[in-house]
Every structure is written in structure tokens, then in C-alpha cells.
Coordinates of N, CA, C and O and ligand atoms in Angstrom, one line a residue:
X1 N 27.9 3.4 -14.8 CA 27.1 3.2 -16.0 C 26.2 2.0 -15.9 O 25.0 2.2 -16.3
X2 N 26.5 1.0 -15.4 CA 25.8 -0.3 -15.3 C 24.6 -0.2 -14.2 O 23.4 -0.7 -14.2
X3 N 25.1 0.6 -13.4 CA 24.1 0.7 -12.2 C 23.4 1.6 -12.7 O 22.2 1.5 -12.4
X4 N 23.7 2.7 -13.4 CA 22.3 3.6 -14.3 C 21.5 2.5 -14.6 O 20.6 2.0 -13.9
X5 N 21.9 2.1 -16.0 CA 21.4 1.2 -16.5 C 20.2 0.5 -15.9 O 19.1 0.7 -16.2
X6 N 20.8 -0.3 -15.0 CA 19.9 -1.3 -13.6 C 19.2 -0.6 -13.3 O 18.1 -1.0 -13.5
X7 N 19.2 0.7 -12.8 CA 18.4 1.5 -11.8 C 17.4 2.1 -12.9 O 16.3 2.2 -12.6
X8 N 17.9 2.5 -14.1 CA 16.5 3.2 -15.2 C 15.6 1.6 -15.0 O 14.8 1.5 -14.0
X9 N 15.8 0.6 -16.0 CA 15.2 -1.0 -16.1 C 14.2 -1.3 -14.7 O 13.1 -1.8 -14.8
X10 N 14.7 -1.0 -13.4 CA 14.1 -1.6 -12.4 C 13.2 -0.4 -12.2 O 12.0 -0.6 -12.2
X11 N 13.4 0.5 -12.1 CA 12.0 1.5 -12.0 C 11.4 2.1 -13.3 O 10.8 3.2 -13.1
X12 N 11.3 1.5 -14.6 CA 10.3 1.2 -15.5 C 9.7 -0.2 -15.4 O 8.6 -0.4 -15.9
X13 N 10.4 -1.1 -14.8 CA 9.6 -2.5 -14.5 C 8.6 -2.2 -13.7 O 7.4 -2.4 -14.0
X14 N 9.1 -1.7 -12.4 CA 8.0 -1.5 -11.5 C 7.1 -0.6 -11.7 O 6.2 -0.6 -10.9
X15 N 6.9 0.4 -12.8 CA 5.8 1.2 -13.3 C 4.9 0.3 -13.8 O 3.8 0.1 -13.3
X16 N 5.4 -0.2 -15.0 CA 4.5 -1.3 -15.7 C 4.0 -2.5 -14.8 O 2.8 -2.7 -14.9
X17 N 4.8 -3.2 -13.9 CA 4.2 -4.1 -13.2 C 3.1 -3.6 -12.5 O 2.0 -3.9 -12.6
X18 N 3.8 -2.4 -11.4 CA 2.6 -2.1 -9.9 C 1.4 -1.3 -10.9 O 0.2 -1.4 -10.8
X19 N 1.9 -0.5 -11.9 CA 0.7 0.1 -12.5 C 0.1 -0.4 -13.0 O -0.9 0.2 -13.0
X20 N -0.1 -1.8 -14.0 CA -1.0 -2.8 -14.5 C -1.7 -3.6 -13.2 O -2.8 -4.1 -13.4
X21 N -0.9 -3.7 -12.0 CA -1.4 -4.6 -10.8 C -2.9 -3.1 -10.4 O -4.1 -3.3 -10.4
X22 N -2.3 -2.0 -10.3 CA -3.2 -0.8 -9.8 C -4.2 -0.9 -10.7 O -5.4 -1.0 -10.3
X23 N -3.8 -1.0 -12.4 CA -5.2 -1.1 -12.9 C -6.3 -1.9 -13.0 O -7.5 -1.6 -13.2
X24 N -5.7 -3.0 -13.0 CA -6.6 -3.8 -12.3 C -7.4 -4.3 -11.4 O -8.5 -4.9 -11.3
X25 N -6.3 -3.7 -10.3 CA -7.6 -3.3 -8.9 C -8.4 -2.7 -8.9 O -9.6 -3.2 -8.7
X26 N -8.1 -1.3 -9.3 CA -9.2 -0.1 -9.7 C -10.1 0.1 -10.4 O -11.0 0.8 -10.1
X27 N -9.9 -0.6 -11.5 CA -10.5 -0.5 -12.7 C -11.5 -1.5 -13.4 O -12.7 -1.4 -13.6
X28 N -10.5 -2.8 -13.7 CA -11.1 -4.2 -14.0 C -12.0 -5.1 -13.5 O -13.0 -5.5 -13.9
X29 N -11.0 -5.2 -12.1 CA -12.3 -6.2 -11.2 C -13.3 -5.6 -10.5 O -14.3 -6.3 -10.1
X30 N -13.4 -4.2 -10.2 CA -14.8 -2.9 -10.0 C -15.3 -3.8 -11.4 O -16.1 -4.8 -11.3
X31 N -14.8 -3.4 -12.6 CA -15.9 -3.3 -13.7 C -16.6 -5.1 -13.8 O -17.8 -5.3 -14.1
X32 N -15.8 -5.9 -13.6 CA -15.8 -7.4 -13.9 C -17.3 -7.4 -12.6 O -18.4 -7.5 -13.0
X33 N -17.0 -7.2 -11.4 CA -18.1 -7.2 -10.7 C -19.3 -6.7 -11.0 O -20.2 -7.1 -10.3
X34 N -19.8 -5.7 -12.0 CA -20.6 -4.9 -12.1 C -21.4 -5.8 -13.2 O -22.5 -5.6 -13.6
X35 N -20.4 -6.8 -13.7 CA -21.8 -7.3 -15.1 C -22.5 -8.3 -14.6 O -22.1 -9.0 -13.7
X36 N -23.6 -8.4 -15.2 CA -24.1 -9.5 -14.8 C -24.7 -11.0 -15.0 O -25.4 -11.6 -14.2
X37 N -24.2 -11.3 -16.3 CA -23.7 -12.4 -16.6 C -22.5 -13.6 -16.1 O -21.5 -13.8 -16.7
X38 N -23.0 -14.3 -14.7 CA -21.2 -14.7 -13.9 C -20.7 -15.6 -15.3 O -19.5 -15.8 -15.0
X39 N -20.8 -16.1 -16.3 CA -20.2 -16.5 -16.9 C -19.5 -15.7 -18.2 O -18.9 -16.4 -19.1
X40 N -19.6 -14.4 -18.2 CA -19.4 -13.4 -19.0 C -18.1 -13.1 -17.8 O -16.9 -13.4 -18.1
X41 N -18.4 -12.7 -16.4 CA -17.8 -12.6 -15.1 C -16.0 -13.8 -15.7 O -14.9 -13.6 -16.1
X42 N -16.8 -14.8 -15.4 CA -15.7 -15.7 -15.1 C -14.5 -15.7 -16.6 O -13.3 -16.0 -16.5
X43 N -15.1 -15.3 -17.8 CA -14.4 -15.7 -18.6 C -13.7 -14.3 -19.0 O -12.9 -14.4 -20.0
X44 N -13.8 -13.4 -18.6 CA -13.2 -11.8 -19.2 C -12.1 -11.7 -18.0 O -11.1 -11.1 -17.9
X45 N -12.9 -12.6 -17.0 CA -11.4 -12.5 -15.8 C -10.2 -13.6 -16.7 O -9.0 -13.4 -16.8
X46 N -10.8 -14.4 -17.0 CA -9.9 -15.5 -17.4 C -9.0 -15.0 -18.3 O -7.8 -15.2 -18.1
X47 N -9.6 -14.0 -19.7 CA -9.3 -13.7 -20.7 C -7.5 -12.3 -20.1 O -6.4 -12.2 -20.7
X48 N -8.0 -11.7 -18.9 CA -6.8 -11.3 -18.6 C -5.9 -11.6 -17.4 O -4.9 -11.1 -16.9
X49 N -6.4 -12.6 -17.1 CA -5.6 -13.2 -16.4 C -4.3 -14.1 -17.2 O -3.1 -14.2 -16.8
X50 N -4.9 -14.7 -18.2 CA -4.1 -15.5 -19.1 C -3.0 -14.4 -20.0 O -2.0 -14.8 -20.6
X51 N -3.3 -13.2 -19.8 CA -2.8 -12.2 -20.5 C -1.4 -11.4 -19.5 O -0.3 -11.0 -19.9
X52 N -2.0 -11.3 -18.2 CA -1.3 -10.6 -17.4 C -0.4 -11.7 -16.5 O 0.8 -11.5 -16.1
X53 N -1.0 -12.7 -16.3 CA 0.0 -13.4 -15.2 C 1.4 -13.8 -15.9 O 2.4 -13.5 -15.2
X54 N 1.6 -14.2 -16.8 CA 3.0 -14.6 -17.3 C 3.7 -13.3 -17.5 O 4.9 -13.4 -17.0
X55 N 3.3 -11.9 -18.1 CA 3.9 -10.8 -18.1 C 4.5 -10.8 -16.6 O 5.7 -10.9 -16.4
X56 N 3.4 -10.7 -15.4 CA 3.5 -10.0 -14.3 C 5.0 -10.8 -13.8 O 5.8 -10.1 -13.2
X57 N 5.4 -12.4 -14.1 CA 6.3 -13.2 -14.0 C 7.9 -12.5 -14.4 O 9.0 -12.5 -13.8
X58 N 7.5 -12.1 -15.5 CA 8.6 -11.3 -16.4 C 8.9 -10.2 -15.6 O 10.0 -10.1 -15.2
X59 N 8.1 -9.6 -15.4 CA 8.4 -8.5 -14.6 C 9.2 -8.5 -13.2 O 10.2 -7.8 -12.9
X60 N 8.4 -9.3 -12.6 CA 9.0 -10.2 -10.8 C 10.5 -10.4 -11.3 O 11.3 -9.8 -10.5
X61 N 11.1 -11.2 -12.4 CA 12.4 -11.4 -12.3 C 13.3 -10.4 -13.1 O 14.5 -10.7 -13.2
X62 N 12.9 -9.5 -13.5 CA 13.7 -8.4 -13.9 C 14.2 -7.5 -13.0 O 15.4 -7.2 -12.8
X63 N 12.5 -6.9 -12.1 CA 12.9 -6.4 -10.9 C 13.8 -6.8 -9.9 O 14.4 -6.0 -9.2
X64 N 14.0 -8.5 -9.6 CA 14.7 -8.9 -8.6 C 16.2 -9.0 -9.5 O 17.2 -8.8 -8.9
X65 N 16.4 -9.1 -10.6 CA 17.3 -9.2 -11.4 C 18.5 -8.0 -11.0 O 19.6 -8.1 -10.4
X66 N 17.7 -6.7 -11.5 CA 18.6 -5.4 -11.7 C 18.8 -5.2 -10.1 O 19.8 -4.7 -9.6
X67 N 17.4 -5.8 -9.3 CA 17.9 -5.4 -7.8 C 18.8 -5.6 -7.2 O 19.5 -4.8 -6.6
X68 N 18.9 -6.9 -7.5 CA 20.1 -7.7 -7.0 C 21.4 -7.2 -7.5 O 22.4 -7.2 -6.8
X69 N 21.6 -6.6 -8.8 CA 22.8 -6.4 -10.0 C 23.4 -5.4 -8.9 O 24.5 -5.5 -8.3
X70 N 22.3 -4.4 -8.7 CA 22.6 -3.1 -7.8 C 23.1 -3.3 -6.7 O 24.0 -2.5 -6.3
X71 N 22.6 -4.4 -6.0 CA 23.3 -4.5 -4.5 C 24.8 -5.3 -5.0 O 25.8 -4.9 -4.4
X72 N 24.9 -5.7 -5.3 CA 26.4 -6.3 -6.2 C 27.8 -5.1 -6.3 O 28.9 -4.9 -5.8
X73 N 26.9 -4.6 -7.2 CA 27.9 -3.4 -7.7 C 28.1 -2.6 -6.8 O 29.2 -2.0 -6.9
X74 N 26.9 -2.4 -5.4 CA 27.3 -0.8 -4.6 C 27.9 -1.9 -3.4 O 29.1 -1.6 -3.0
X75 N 27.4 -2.8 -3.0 CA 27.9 -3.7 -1.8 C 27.1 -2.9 -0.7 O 27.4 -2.2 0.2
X76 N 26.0 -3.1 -1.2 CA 24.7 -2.3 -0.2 C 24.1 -3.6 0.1 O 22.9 -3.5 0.1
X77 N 24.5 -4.8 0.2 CA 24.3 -6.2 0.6 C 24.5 -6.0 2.0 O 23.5 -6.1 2.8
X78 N 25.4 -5.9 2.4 CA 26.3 -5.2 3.5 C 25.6 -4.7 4.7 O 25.8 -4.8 5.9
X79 N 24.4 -3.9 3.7 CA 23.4 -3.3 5.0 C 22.1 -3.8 4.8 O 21.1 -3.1 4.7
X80 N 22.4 -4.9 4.6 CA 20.5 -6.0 4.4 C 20.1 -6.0 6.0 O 18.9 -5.8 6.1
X81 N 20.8 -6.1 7.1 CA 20.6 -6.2 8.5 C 20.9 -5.3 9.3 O 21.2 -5.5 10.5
X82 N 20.9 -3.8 8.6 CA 21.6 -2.9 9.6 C 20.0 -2.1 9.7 O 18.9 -2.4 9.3
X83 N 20.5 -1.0 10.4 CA 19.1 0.0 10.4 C 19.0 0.6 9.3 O 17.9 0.7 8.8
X84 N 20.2 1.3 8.6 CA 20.2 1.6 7.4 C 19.6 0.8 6.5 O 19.3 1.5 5.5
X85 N 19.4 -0.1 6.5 CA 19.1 -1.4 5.5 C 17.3 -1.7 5.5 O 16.6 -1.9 4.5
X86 N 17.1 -1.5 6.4 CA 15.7 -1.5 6.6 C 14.5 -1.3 5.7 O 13.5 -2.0 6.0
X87 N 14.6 -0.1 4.5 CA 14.1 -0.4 4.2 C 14.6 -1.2 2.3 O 13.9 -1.6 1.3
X88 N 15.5 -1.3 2.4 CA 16.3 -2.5 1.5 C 15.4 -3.8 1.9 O 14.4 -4.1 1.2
X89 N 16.0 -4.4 3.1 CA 15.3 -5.5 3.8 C 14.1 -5.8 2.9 O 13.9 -6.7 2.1
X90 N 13.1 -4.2 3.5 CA 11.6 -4.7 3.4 C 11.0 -5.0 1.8 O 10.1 -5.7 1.4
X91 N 11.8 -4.2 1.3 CA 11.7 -4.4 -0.9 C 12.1 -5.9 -1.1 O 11.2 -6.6 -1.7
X92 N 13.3 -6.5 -0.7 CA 13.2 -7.7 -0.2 C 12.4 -8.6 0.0 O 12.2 -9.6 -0.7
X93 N 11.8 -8.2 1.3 CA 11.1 -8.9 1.3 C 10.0 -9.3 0.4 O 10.1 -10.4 -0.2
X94 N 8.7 -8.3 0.1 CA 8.2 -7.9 -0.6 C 8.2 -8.4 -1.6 O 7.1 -8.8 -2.1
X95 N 9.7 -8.8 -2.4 CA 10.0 -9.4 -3.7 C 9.8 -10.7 -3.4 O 9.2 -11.5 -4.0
X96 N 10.3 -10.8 -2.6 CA 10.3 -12.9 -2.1 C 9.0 -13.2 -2.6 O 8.7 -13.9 -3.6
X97 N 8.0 -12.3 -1.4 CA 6.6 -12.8 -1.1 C 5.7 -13.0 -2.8 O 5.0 -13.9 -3.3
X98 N 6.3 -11.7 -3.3 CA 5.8 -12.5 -4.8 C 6.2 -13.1 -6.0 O 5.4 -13.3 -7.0
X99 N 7.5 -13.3 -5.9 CA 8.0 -14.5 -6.2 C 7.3 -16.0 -6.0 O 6.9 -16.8 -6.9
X100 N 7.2 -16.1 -4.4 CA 6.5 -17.2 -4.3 C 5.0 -17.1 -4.7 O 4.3 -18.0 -5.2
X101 N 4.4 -15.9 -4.5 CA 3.0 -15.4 -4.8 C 2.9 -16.6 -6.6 O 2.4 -17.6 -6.9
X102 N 3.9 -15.3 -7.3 CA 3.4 -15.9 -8.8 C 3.8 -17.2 -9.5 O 3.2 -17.9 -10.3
X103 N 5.5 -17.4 -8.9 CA 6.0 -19.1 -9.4 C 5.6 -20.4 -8.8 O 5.8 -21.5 -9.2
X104 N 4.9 -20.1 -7.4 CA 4.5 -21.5 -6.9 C 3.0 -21.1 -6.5 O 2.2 -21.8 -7.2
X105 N 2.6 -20.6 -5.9 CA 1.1 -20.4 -5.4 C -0.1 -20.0 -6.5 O -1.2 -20.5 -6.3
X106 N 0.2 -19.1 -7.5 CA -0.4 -18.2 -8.3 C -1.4 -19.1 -8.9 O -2.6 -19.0 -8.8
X107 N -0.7 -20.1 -9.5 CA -1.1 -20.9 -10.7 C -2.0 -22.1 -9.8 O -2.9 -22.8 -10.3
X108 N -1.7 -22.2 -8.8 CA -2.5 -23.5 -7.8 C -3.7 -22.4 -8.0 O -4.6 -22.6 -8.9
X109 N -3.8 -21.2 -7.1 CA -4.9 -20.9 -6.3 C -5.8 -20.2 -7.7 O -7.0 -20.1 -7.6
X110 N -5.4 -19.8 -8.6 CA -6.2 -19.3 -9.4 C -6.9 -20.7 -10.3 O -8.0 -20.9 -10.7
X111 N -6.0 -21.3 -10.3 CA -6.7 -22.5 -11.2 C -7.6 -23.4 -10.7 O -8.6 -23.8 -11.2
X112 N -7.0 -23.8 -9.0 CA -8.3 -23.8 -8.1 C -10.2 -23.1 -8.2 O -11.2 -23.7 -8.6
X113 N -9.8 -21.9 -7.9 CA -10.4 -20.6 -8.4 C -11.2 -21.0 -9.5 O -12.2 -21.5 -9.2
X114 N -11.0 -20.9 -10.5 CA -11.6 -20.9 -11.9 C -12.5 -22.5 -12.2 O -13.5 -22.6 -12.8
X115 N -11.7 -23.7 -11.5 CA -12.3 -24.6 -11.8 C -13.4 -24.5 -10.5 O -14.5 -24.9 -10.7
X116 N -13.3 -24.0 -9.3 CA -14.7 -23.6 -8.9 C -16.0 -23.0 -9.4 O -17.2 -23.4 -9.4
X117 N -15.4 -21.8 -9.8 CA -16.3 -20.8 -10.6 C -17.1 -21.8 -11.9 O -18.3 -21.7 -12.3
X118 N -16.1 -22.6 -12.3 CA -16.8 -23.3 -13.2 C -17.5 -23.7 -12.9 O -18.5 -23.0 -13.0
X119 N -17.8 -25.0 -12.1 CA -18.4 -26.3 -11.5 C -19.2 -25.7 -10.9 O -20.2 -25.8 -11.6
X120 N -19.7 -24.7 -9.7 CA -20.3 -24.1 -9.0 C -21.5 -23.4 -9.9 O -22.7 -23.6 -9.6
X121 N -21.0 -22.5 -11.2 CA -21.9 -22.1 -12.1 C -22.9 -20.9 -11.2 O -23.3 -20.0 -11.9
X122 N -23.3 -20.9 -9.6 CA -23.6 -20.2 -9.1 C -23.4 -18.6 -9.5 O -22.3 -18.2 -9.7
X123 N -24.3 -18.0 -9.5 CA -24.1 -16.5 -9.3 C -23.5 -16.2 -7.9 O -22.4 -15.6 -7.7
X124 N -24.4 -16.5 -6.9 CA -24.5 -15.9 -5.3 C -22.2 -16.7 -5.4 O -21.3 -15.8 -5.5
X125 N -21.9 -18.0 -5.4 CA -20.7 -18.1 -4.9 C -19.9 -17.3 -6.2 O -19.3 -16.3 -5.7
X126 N -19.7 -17.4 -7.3 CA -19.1 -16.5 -8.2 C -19.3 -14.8 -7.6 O -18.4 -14.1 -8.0
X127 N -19.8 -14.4 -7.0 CA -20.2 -13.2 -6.7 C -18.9 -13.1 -5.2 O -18.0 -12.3 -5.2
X128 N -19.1 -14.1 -4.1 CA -18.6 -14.0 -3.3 C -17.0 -14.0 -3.7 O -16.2 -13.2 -3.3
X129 N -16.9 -14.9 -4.4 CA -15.2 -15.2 -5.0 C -14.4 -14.0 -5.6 O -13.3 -13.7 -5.4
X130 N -15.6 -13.2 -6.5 CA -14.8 -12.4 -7.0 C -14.6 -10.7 -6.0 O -13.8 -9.8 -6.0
X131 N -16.0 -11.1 -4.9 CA -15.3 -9.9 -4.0 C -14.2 -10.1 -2.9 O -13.3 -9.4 -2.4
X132 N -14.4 -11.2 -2.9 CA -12.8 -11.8 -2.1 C -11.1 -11.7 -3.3 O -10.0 -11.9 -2.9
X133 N -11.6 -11.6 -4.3 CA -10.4 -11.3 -5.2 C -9.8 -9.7 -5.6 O -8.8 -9.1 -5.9
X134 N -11.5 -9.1 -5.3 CA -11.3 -7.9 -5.6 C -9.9 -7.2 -3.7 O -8.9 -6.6 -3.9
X135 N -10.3 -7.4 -2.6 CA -10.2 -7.5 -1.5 C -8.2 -7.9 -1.5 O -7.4 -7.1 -1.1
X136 N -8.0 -9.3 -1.9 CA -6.5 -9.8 -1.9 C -5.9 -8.5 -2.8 O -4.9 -7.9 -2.4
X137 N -6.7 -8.2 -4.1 CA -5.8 -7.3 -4.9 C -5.4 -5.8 -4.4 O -4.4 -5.0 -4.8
X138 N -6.6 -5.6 -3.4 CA -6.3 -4.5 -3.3 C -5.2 -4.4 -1.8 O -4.8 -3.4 -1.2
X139 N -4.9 -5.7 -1.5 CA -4.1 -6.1 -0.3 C -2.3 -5.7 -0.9 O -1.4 -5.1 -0.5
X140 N -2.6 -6.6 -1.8 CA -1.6 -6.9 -3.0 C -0.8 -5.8 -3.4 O 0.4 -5.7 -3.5
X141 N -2.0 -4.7 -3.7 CA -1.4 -3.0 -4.1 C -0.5 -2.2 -3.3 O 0.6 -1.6 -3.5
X142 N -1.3 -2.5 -2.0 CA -1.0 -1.8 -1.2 C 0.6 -2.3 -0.7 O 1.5 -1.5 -0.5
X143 N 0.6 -3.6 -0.6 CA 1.8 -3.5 0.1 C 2.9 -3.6 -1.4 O 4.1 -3.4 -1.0
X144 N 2.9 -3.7 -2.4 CA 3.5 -3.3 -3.5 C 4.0 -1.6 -3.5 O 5.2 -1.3 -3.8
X145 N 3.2 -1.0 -3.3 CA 3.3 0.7 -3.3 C 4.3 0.7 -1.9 O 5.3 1.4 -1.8
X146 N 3.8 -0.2 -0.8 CA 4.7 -0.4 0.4 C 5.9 0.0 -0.3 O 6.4 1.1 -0.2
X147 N 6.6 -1.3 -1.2 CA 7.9 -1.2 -1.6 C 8.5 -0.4 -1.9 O 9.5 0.0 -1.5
X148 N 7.8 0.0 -2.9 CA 8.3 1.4 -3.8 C 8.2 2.3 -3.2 O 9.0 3.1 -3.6
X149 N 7.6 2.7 -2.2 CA 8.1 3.5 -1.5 C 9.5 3.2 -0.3 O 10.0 4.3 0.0
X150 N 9.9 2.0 0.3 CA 10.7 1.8 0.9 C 11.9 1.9 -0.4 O 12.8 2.7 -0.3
X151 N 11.8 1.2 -1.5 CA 12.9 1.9 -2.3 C 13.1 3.4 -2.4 O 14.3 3.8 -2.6
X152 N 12.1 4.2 -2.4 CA 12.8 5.5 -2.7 C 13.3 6.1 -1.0 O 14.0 7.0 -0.7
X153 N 12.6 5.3 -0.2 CA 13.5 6.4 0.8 C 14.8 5.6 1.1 O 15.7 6.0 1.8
X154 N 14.9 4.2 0.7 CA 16.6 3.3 0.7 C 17.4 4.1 -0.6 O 18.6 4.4 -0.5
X155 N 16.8 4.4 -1.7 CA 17.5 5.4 -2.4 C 18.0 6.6 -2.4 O 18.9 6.8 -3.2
X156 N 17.5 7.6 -1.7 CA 17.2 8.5 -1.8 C 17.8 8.9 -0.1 O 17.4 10.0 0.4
X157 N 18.3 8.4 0.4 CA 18.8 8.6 1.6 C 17.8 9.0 2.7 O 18.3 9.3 3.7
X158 N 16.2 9.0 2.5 CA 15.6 9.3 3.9 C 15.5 8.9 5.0 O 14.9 9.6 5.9
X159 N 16.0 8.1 5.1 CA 16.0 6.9 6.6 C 17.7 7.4 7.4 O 18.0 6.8 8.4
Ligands
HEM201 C1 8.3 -5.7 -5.1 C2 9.5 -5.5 -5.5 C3 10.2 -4.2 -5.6 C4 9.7 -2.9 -5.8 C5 8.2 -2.5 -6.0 C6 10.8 -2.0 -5.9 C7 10.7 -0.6 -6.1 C8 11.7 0.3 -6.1 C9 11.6 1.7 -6.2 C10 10.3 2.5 -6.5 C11 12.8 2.2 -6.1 C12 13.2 3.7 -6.0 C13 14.2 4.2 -7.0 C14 14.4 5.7 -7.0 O1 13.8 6.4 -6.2 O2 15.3 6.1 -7.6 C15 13.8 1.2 -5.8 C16 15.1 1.3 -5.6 C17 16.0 0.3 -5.3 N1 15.7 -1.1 -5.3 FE1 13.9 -1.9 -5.5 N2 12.0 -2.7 -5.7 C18 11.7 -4.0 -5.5 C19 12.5 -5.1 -5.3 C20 13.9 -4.9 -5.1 C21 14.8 -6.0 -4.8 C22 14.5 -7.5 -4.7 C23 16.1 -5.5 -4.7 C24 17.4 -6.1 -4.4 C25 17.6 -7.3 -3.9 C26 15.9 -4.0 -4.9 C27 17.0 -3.1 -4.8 C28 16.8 -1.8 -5.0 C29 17.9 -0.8 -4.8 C30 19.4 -1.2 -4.5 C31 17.4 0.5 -5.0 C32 18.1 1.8 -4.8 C33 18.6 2.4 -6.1 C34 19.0 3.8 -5.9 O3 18.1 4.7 -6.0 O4 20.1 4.1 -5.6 N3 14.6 -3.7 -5.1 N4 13.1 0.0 -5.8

């Protein structure tokens, strides 16, 4: 019952998280690049950024939360280093990388980020920043979708 539980929570987290991370690759920072105002640019990024990063936090520790609950309960700990485990391991990993992504790095490099964008005022470097932002996110997606998919074939017995 508990591991239901866990297992519904952790794959509605990861809808809402990877699919707000998707829409914003796809959707937001396309459209955010397209106006042409960079200070219209810098501040509508700001506006969801300030909206989405603390969620995205919430999210990160639920998912590692119930993950971990699950490896507890089944003692599929056991095969973090086997072949079987593999793609466990790699969701794992995955989770670490943005863990550290959002509790220690996130807040440096975006705040970095924004006070450039400020001070710079430039169009031409505001322009460059945000296609290098657009670029990380869609890096970001991809190996996110990585996971989710290594969870379903660690679940689902395909490996
Ligand atoms: C970026 C982070 C993660 C993503 C995107 C992710 C995504 C997923 C997805 C999509 C599934 C498939 C569920 C299904 O098909 O029924 C899954 C299953 C699972 N995840 Fe994760 N996960 C992440 C992190 C973690 C972590 C950190 C752990 C544990 C330490 C974990 C443990 C599990 C387990 C044990 C299952 C198998 C449940 C089952 O179907 O029996 N996950 N995950």
C-alpha cells in the first residue's frame, strides 16, 4: 500500500516537474527570444523564473523522497551496482545532478545571469545569454526524459 502510494506521488511529481521544465523549453524561452524589447526579455524571464524555481525545488525533493521510500521498502538498494540496477543507478544519478543543479548552483548562476543582463543593458549580449539558456534547457530536458525513461524500463522489468 505504501509503495503504491510512493509510486502514484513520484510519477505525478515527475509529470508536473519534467512537463513544466518541457514547457518551458518549448514554449517560453522560443517565445521570450522572439520579443523585442531585451528588457521586456530580461524581466518576463525573471517573472517565471521567480515562480518556477522554488516549485521545481519542491518537486526535486519529493521525487528523491518517494524514490528513496521505494528503494527502502522493496530493498532494490541492493541492486544500485548490479546490471540489473543500471538503470536505477542512472535515475540516481540524474537526481543528484539536479539536486545540486537547483540547491547549490541554480541560485549562483542565474543570479549571476540576471545581474549581467542588467548591467550589460546590451541587446546583442542579452540576445547571446538567452540563446545559451535556451541551449542548457533543452540539454536539461533531454537528459530528464533520459530518466524517466530509465525508470520505466527499472520498473517495468525491461532491462
Ligand atoms: C530526475 C529524477 C527522476 C525521474 C525523472 C524519475 C522518473 C521515474 C519514472 C518515469 C518512473 C517510471 C514509473 C513507472 O513506469 O511505473 C520511475 C520509477 C522509479 N523510480 Fe524514479 N525518477 C527519478 C528519481 C528517482 C530516485 C532518486 C529514485 C531513488 C533513489 C527513484 C526510484 C524509482 C523506483 C524505485 C522506481 C520503480 C517503481 C516501479 O515501477 O516499480 N527515482 N522514476
Amino acid at each position: 500500500m505504501l509503495f503504491s502510494v510512493m509510486h502514484i506521488i513520484h510519477l505525478v511529481t515527475v509529470i508536473l516537474w519534467i512537463g513544466g521544465l518541457a514547457f518551458v523549453t518549448m514554449f517560453v524561452l522560443p517565445m521570450i527570444i522572439r520579443m523585442q524589447n531585451p528588457l521586456e526579455k530580461v524581466l518576463f524571464f525573471q517573472g517565471i523564473e521567480h515562480r518556477f524555481a522554488p516549485r521545481a525545488k519542491i518537486y526535486n525533493a519529493i521525487v528523491g523522497i518517494t524514490g528513496f521510500v521505494m528503494l527502502y521498502l522493496t530493498g532494490w538498494y541492493r541492486l544500485l551496482f548490479t546490471h540489473k540496477g543500471i538503470p536505477l543507478l542512472f535515475m540516481l544519478i540524474i537526481w543528484i545532478f539536479w539536486f545540486i543543479m537547483l540547491f547549490g548552483l541554480e541560485p549562483v548562476i542565474i543570479r549571476r545571469m540576471l545581474d549581467r543582463m542588467a548591467k550589460s543593458g546590451e541587446a546583442m549580449e542579452i540576445e547571446t545569454i538567452f540563446a545559451r539558456m535556451n541551449r542548457m534547457h533543452w540539454l536539461l530536458l533531454m537528459i530528464s526524459l533520459a530518466a524517466s525513461i530509465a525508470g520505466i524500463i527499472f520498473g517495468h522489468g525491461y532491462f
